Coordinates of C-alpha atoms in Angstrom, one line a residue:
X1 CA -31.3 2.8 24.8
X2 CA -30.7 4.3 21.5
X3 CA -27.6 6.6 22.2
X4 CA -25.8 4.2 23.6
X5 CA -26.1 1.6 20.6
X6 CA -25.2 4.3 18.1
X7 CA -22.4 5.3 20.3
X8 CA -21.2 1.5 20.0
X9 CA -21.9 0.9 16.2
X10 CA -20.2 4.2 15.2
X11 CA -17.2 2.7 17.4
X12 CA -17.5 -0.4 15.7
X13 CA -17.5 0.9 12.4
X14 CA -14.2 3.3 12.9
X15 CA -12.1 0.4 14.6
X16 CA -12.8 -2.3 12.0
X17 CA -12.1 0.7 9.6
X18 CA -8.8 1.7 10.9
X19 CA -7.8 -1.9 11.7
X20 CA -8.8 -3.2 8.1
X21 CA -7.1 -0.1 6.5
X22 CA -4.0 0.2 9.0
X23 CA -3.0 -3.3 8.4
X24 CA -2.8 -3.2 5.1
X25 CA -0.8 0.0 5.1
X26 CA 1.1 -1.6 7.5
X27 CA 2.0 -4.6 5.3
X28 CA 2.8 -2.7 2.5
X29 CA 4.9 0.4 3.6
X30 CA 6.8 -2.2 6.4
X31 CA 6.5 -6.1 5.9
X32 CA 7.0 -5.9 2.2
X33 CA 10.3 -3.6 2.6
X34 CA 11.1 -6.0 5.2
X35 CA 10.6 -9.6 3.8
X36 CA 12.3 -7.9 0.1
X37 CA 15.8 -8.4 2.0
X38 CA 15.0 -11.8 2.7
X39 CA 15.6 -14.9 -0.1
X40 CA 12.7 -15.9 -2.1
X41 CA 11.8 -19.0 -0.6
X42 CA 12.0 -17.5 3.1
X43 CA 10.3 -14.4 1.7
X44 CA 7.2 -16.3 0.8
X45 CA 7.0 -18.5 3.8
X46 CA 6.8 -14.9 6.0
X47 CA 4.0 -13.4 3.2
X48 CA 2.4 -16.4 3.6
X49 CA 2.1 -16.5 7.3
X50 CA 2.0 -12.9 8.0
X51 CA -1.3 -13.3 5.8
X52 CA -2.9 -16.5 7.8
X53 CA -2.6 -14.3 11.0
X54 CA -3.8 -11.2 9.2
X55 CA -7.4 -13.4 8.0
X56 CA -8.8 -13.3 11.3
X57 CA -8.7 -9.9 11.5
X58 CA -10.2 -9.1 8.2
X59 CA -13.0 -11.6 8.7
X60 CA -13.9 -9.6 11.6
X61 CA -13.2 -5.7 10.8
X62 CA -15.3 -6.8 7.3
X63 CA -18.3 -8.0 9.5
X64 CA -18.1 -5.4 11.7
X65 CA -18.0 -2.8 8.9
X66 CA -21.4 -4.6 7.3
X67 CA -23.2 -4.6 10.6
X68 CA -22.5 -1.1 11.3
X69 CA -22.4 0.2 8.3
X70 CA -26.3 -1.2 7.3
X71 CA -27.0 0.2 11.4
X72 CA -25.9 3.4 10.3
X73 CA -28.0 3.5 7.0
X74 CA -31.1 2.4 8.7
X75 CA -31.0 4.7 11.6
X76 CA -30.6 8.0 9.5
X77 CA -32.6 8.4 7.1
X78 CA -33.9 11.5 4.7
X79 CA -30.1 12.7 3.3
X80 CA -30.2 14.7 -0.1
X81 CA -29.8 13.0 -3.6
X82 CA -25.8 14.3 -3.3
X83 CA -25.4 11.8 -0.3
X84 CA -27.0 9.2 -1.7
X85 CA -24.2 9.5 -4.8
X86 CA -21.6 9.7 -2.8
X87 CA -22.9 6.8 -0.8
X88 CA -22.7 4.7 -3.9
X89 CA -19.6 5.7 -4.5
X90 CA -18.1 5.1 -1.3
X91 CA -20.0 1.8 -1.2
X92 CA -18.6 0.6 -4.6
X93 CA -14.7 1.9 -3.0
X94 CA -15.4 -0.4 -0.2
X95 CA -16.8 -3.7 -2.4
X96 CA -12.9 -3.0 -4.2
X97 CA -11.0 -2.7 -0.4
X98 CA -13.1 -5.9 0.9
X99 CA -12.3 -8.2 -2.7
X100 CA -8.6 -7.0 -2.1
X101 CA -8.3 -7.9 1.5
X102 CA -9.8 -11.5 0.5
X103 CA -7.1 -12.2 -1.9
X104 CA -4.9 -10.4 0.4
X105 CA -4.8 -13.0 2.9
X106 CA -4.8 -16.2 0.5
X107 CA -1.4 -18.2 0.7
X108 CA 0.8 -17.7 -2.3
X109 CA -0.2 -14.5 -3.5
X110 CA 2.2 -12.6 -5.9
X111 CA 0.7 -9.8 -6.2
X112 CA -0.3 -8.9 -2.5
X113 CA 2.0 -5.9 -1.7
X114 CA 0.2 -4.3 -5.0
X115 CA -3.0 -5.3 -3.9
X116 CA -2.6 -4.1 -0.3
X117 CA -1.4 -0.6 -1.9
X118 CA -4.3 -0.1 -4.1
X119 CA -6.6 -1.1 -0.9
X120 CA -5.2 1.5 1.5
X121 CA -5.3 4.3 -1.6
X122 CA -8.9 3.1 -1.8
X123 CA -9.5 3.1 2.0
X124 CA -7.9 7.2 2.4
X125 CA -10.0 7.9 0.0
X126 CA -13.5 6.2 1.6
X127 CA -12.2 8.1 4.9
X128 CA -12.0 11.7 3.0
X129 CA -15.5 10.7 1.6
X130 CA -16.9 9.7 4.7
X131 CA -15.6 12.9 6.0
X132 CA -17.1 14.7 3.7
X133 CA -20.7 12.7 4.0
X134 CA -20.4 13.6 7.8
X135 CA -20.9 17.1 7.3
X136 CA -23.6 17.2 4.7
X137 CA -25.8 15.2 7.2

């Protein structure tokens, strides 16, 4: 019964990954080109509702990124001190991509093509980490 549940939270964790960290790259490289040809006020109203239908889907990659992620950490135990670093880093990368995609998604937000940058810089770099933590297992 095992293998099959850590076949299902590893898949868990890599989809709500890729669909927490490909939207936002998404919405930056193509939605904010796209809406900066539009006028302000029609601009905004697209940002705005592009974000309400991108919540949902945070709400539910960030969950399913916590559940697996504390699965994975309780069913593999005895890594070297190095992991464990690079776990806290990784950890406190993460805390920064999951405050972003918060204010991401809240209506009126100015600064959310920044803010969706700096969390898909931050998300590349949890991926090369996790990567790397993958191999020193």
């Amino acid at each position: 019964m095992a293998e099959p549940l850590n076949v299902l939270m590893r898949w868990l964790h890599i989809s709500s990954i890729v669909g927490l960290i490909g939207g936002m790259i998404y919405g930056r490289v193509v939605m904010v080109a796209a809406a900066g040809e539009l006028e302000a006020e029609k601009r905004r109203a697209l940002e705005d509702r592009a974000a309400a239908l991108f919540r949902p889907i945070v709400a539910c990659a960030m969950i399913g990124i916590i559940l697996s992620g504390v699965y994975n950490v309780l069913s593999y135990t005895g890594h070297t001190t190095r992991y464990h670093v690079l776990l806290g880093v990784k950890l406190l990368l993460v805390a920064h991509i999951f405050a972003a995609a918060v204010m991401i998604v809240q209506p009126g937000n100015e600064r959310r093509g920044r803010q969706m940058m700096g969390a898909a810089i931050s998300g590349l770099i949890v991926i090369g980490i996790s990567a790397y933590l993958r191999t020193i297992y």
